[in-house]
């Protein structure tokens, strides 16, 4: 009976991780496409031009693919170390997603805003009268060094808060689906880990 349960969880987890891996391929593909066609699309900092939305998608996609591969291998091999590694890596994904979300809302010019309370917040960060290029009314290289008249004045906190209120349902559904998928993965991993331990104990 225990072996039958282990086999059922094994194939369910393999199928889940295969889909997870394919999702990572999709995110990686979008990141590569953005990097190839949009260049420095949504660069998050003028000091670090490589820190862009495209590169973050590439890193995230590669990370998700790696997690999916570890999960698939752990399921097929019924390896306790790989299953535990998958469980811990999937937990780290939550932190990565939170970081990307924070960076996106803080830096992107989609919301036509600058700074948390106003654009002067950046003066303390740079220790100079400048803002990120994403704060510019018209984006150009080093435009954040120009006069304040060329920058967005709206505070990002209020702008993002208003955007979230207007799109609360969509954001909530997306967040809930993401959380459910990851919780499902964590459940599969821990269930299979326990089943493998139980099977090893029974065989011993």
mmCIF file of C-alpha atoms in Angstrom:
data_model
loop_
_atom_site.group_PDB
_atom_site.id
_atom_site.type_symbol
_atom_site.label_atom_id
_atom_site.label_comp_id
_atom_site.label_asym_id
_atom_site.label_seq_id
_atom_site.Cartn_x
_atom_site.Cartn_y
_atom_site.Cartn_z
ATOM 1 C CA UNK A 1 0.000 0.000 0.000
ATOM 2 C CA UNK A 2 2.797 2.380 0.962
ATOM 3 C CA UNK A 3 4.597 1.549 -2.285
ATOM 4 C CA UNK A 4 1.437 2.242 -4.317
ATOM 5 C CA UNK A 5 1.053 5.656 -2.625
ATOM 6 C CA UNK A 6 4.699 6.425 -3.310
ATOM 7 C CA UNK A 7 4.301 5.563 -7.007
ATOM 8 C CA UNK A 8 1.174 7.728 -7.303
ATOM 9 C CA UNK A 9 2.867 10.732 -5.665
ATOM 10 C CA UNK A 10 5.996 10.073 -7.718
ATOM 11 C CA UNK A 11 4.220 10.401 -11.071
ATOM 12 C CA UNK A 12 2.095 13.340 -9.931
ATOM 13 C CA UNK A 13 5.210 15.175 -8.792
ATOM 14 C CA UNK A 14 7.016 14.351 -12.021
ATOM 15 C CA UNK A 15 4.103 15.743 -14.076
ATOM 16 C CA UNK A 16 3.946 18.859 -11.899
ATOM 17 C CA UNK A 17 7.674 19.511 -12.231
ATOM 18 C CA UNK A 18 7.601 18.916 -15.965
ATOM 19 C CA UNK A 19 4.984 21.681 -16.252
ATOM 20 C CA UNK A 20 7.034 23.805 -13.853
ATOM 21 C CA UNK A 21 10.117 23.289 -16.032
ATOM 22 C CA UNK A 22 8.182 24.178 -19.195
ATOM 23 C CA UNK A 23 6.935 27.339 -17.462
ATOM 24 C CA UNK A 24 10.549 28.242 -16.715
ATOM 25 C CA UNK A 25 11.380 27.705 -20.396
ATOM 26 C CA UNK A 26 8.595 30.135 -21.303
ATOM 27 C CA UNK A 27 9.823 32.827 -18.891
ATOM 28 C CA UNK A 28 13.409 32.348 -20.114
ATOM 29 C CA UNK A 29 12.232 32.622 -23.725
ATOM 30 C CA UNK A 30 10.386 35.885 -23.041
ATOM 31 C CA UNK A 31 13.474 37.259 -21.279
ATOM 32 C CA UNK A 32 15.755 36.345 -24.198
ATOM 33 C CA UNK A 33 13.267 37.837 -26.663
ATOM 34 C CA UNK A 34 13.119 41.094 -24.695
ATOM 35 C CA UNK A 35 16.910 41.227 -24.421
ATOM 36 C CA UNK A 36 17.270 40.662 -28.178
ATOM 37 C CA UNK A 37 14.547 43.058 -29.348
ATOM 38 C CA UNK A 38 14.244 45.695 -26.631
ATOM 39 C CA UNK A 39 17.869 46.097 -25.530
ATOM 40 C CA UNK A 40 17.928 47.745 -22.107
ATOM 41 C CA UNK A 41 14.160 47.469 -21.708
ATOM 42 C CA UNK A 42 13.050 48.685 -18.256
ATOM 43 C CA UNK A 43 16.583 49.210 -16.962
ATOM 44 C CA UNK A 44 16.204 49.441 -13.184
ATOM 45 C CA UNK A 45 19.288 51.514 -12.465
ATOM 46 C CA UNK A 46 21.537 53.731 -14.552
ATOM 47 C CA UNK A 47 24.444 52.572 -12.395
ATOM 48 C CA UNK A 48 23.766 48.920 -13.310
ATOM 49 C CA UNK A 49 22.512 48.838 -16.928
ATOM 50 C CA UNK A 50 22.546 45.025 -16.912
ATOM 51 C CA UNK A 51 19.871 45.073 -14.182
ATOM 52 C CA UNK A 52 16.855 45.095 -16.472
ATOM 53 C CA UNK A 53 13.455 43.429 -16.687
ATOM 54 C CA UNK A 54 14.751 41.207 -19.514
ATOM 55 C CA UNK A 55 17.729 39.986 -17.474
ATOM 56 C CA UNK A 56 15.552 39.407 -14.413
ATOM 57 C CA UNK A 57 13.214 37.270 -16.531
ATOM 58 C CA UNK A 58 16.186 35.300 -17.880
ATOM 59 C CA UNK A 59 17.536 34.685 -14.370
ATOM 60 C CA UNK A 60 14.087 33.767 -13.045
ATOM 61 C CA UNK A 61 13.378 31.442 -15.985
ATOM 62 C CA UNK A 62 16.727 29.671 -15.596
ATOM 63 C CA UNK A 63 16.161 29.326 -11.848
ATOM 64 C CA UNK A 64 12.657 27.894 -12.324
ATOM 65 C CA UNK A 65 13.981 25.465 -14.953
ATOM 66 C CA UNK A 66 16.698 24.320 -12.530
ATOM 67 C CA UNK A 67 14.126 23.797 -9.774
ATOM 68 C CA UNK A 68 11.866 21.844 -12.132
ATOM 69 C CA UNK A 69 14.789 19.656 -13.206
ATOM 70 C CA UNK A 70 15.770 18.932 -9.586
ATOM 71 C CA UNK A 71 12.140 18.085 -8.796
ATOM 72 C CA UNK A 72 11.798 15.744 -11.802
ATOM 73 C CA UNK A 73 15.076 13.997 -10.998
ATOM 74 C CA UNK A 74 14.197 13.721 -7.309
ATOM 75 C CA UNK A 75 10.816 12.192 -8.165
ATOM 76 C CA UNK A 76 12.156 9.659 -10.678
ATOM 77 C CA UNK A 77 15.135 8.656 -8.530
ATOM 78 C CA UNK A 78 13.115 8.820 -5.283
ATOM 79 C CA UNK A 79 16.115 10.640 -3.825
ATOM 80 C CA UNK A 80 15.592 12.245 -0.411
ATOM 81 C CA UNK A 81 18.362 14.831 -0.856
ATOM 82 C CA UNK A 82 17.007 16.026 -4.209
ATOM 83 C CA UNK A 83 13.442 16.169 -2.870
ATOM 84 C CA UNK A 84 14.563 18.225 0.116
ATOM 85 C CA UNK A 85 16.645 20.465 -2.156
ATOM 86 C CA UNK A 86 13.595 20.998 -4.378
ATOM 87 C CA UNK A 87 11.478 21.903 -1.357
ATOM 88 C CA UNK A 88 14.019 24.490 -0.136
ATOM 89 C CA UNK A 89 14.596 25.953 -3.600
ATOM 90 C CA UNK A 90 10.874 26.376 -4.151
ATOM 91 C CA UNK A 91 10.676 28.295 -0.890
ATOM 92 C CA UNK A 92 13.389 30.630 -2.198
ATOM 93 C CA UNK A 93 11.247 31.346 -5.252
ATOM 94 C CA UNK A 94 8.828 33.233 -2.980
ATOM 95 C CA UNK A 95 11.648 35.617 -2.027
ATOM 96 C CA UNK A 96 12.725 36.040 -5.647
ATOM 97 C CA UNK A 97 9.164 36.818 -6.744
ATOM 98 C CA UNK A 98 8.738 39.330 -3.934
ATOM 99 C CA UNK A 99 12.026 41.030 -4.872
ATOM 100 C CA UNK A 100 11.081 41.282 -8.551
ATOM 101 C CA UNK A 101 7.656 42.680 -7.656
ATOM 102 C CA UNK A 102 9.171 45.315 -5.351
ATOM 103 C CA UNK A 103 11.787 46.335 -7.931
ATOM 104 C CA UNK A 104 9.177 46.477 -10.671
ATOM 105 C CA UNK A 105 6.830 48.733 -8.727
ATOM 106 C CA UNK A 106 9.691 50.890 -7.424
ATOM 107 C CA UNK A 107 11.513 51.509 -10.695
ATOM 108 C CA UNK A 108 9.296 50.993 -13.703
ATOM 109 C CA UNK A 109 8.107 54.006 -15.672
ATOM 110 C CA UNK A 110 4.762 52.278 -16.360
ATOM 111 C CA UNK A 111 3.211 54.208 -13.476
ATOM 112 C CA UNK A 112 4.709 57.561 -14.499
ATOM 113 C CA UNK A 113 5.999 58.288 -11.022
ATOM 114 C CA UNK A 114 9.284 58.877 -9.225
ATOM 115 C CA UNK A 115 10.337 58.059 -5.654
ATOM 116 C CA UNK A 116 8.225 56.705 -2.820
ATOM 117 C CA UNK A 117 6.931 60.051 -1.530
ATOM 118 C CA UNK A 118 8.420 62.241 -4.328
ATOM 119 C CA UNK A 119 11.418 62.434 -6.647
ATOM 120 C CA UNK A 120 13.681 63.940 -3.956
ATOM 121 C CA UNK A 121 13.848 60.494 -2.301
ATOM 122 C CA UNK A 122 16.482 59.608 -4.891
ATOM 123 C CA UNK A 123 18.738 62.515 -3.906
ATOM 124 C CA UNK A 124 19.708 60.675 -0.716
ATOM 125 C CA UNK A 125 20.270 57.409 -2.594
ATOM 126 C CA UNK A 126 22.607 58.973 -5.161
ATOM 127 C CA UNK A 127 23.888 61.682 -2.791
ATOM 128 C CA UNK A 128 23.332 64.095 -5.672
ATOM 129 C CA UNK A 129 20.551 65.947 -7.493
ATOM 130 C CA UNK A 130 19.633 63.099 -9.812
ATOM 131 C CA UNK A 131 17.068 60.318 -10.291
ATOM 132 C CA UNK A 132 16.973 56.999 -12.221
ATOM 133 C CA UNK A 133 16.415 57.371 -15.952
ATOM 134 C CA UNK A 134 13.044 55.605 -15.514
ATOM 135 C CA UNK A 135 11.814 58.788 -13.764
ATOM 136 C CA UNK A 136 12.177 60.882 -16.928
ATOM 137 C CA UNK A 137 9.164 62.162 -18.857
ATOM 138 C CA UNK A 138 11.018 61.151 -22.035
ATOM 139 C CA UNK A 139 13.515 58.332 -21.530
ATOM 140 C CA UNK A 140 17.077 58.827 -22.751
ATOM 141 C CA UNK A 141 20.548 57.871 -21.549
ATOM 142 C CA UNK A 142 21.487 59.826 -18.362
ATOM 143 C CA UNK A 143 18.271 61.868 -18.528
ATOM 144 C CA UNK A 144 18.079 61.518 -14.736
ATOM 145 C CA UNK A 145 20.849 64.117 -14.483
ATOM 146 C CA UNK A 146 18.742 66.806 -16.154
ATOM 147 C CA UNK A 147 16.540 69.439 -14.532
ATOM 148 C CA UNK A 148 13.555 68.397 -12.330
ATOM 149 C CA UNK A 149 11.219 69.762 -14.983
ATOM 150 C CA UNK A 150 12.001 66.689 -17.106
ATOM 151 C CA UNK A 151 11.028 64.159 -14.387
ATOM 152 C CA UNK A 152 7.767 62.620 -13.236
ATOM 153 C CA UNK A 153 6.526 64.318 -10.072
ATOM 154 C CA UNK A 154 3.866 61.855 -8.882
ATOM 155 C CA UNK A 155 4.853 59.724 -5.829
ATOM 156 C CA UNK A 156 5.093 56.007 -6.653
ATOM 157 C CA UNK A 157 3.506 54.858 -3.394
ATOM 158 C CA UNK A 158 0.209 56.577 -4.095
ATOM 159 C CA UNK A 159 0.331 55.763 -7.817
ATOM 160 C CA UNK A 160 0.967 52.048 -7.245
ATOM 161 C CA UNK A 161 -1.629 51.959 -4.466
ATOM 162 C CA UNK A 162 -4.215 53.414 -6.848
ATOM 163 C CA UNK A 163 -3.205 50.986 -9.619
ATOM 164 C CA UNK A 164 -3.526 48.013 -7.241
ATOM 165 C CA UNK A 165 -6.970 49.182 -6.144
ATOM 166 C CA UNK A 166 -8.079 49.467 -9.771
ATOM 167 C CA UNK A 167 -6.653 46.037 -10.667
ATOM 168 C CA UNK A 168 -7.259 44.304 -7.342
ATOM 169 C CA UNK A 169 -9.157 41.350 -8.816
ATOM 170 C CA UNK A 170 -6.568 40.553 -11.511
ATOM 171 C CA UNK A 171 -3.639 40.937 -9.100
ATOM 172 C CA UNK A 172 -5.424 38.851 -6.473
ATOM 173 C CA UNK A 173 -6.265 36.015 -8.885
ATOM 174 C CA UNK A 174 -2.710 35.947 -10.269
ATOM 175 C CA UNK A 175 -1.173 35.986 -6.798
ATOM 176 C CA UNK A 176 -3.548 33.277 -5.566
ATOM 177 C CA UNK A 177 -2.870 31.007 -8.558
ATOM 178 C CA UNK A 178 0.889 31.456 -8.173
ATOM 179 C CA UNK A 179 0.727 30.711 -4.462
ATOM 180 C CA UNK A 180 -1.480 27.624 -5.005
ATOM 181 C CA UNK A 181 0.887 26.197 -7.636
ATOM 182 C CA UNK A 182 3.885 26.665 -5.355
ATOM 183 C CA UNK A 183 2.068 25.277 -2.309
ATOM 184 C CA UNK A 184 1.065 22.279 -4.431
ATOM 185 C CA UNK A 185 4.706 21.750 -5.361
ATOM 186 C CA UNK A 186 5.824 22.032 -1.750
ATOM 187 C CA UNK A 187 3.108 19.566 -0.698
ATOM 188 C CA UNK A 188 4.115 17.045 -3.375
ATOM 189 C CA UNK A 189 7.781 17.329 -2.398
ATOM 190 C CA UNK A 190 7.222 16.915 1.333
ATOM 191 C CA UNK A 191 4.660 14.111 0.851
ATOM 192 C CA UNK A 192 7.011 12.176 -1.395
ATOM 193 C CA UNK A 193 9.949 12.821 0.932
ATOM 194 C CA UNK A 194 7.957 11.348 3.826
ATOM 195 C CA UNK A 195 6.854 8.391 1.685
ATOM 196 C CA UNK A 196 10.457 7.662 0.667
ATOM 197 C CA UNK A 197 11.587 7.802 4.302
ATOM 198 C CA UNK A 198 8.709 5.501 5.269
ATOM 199 C CA UNK A 199 9.537 3.068 2.446
ATOM 200 C CA UNK A 200 13.222 3.018 3.438
ATOM 201 C CA UNK A 201 12.275 2.350 7.053
ATOM 202 C CA UNK A 202 9.896 -0.454 5.984
ATOM 203 C CA UNK A 203 12.537 -2.069 3.758
ATOM 204 C CA UNK A 204 15.137 -1.840 6.531
#
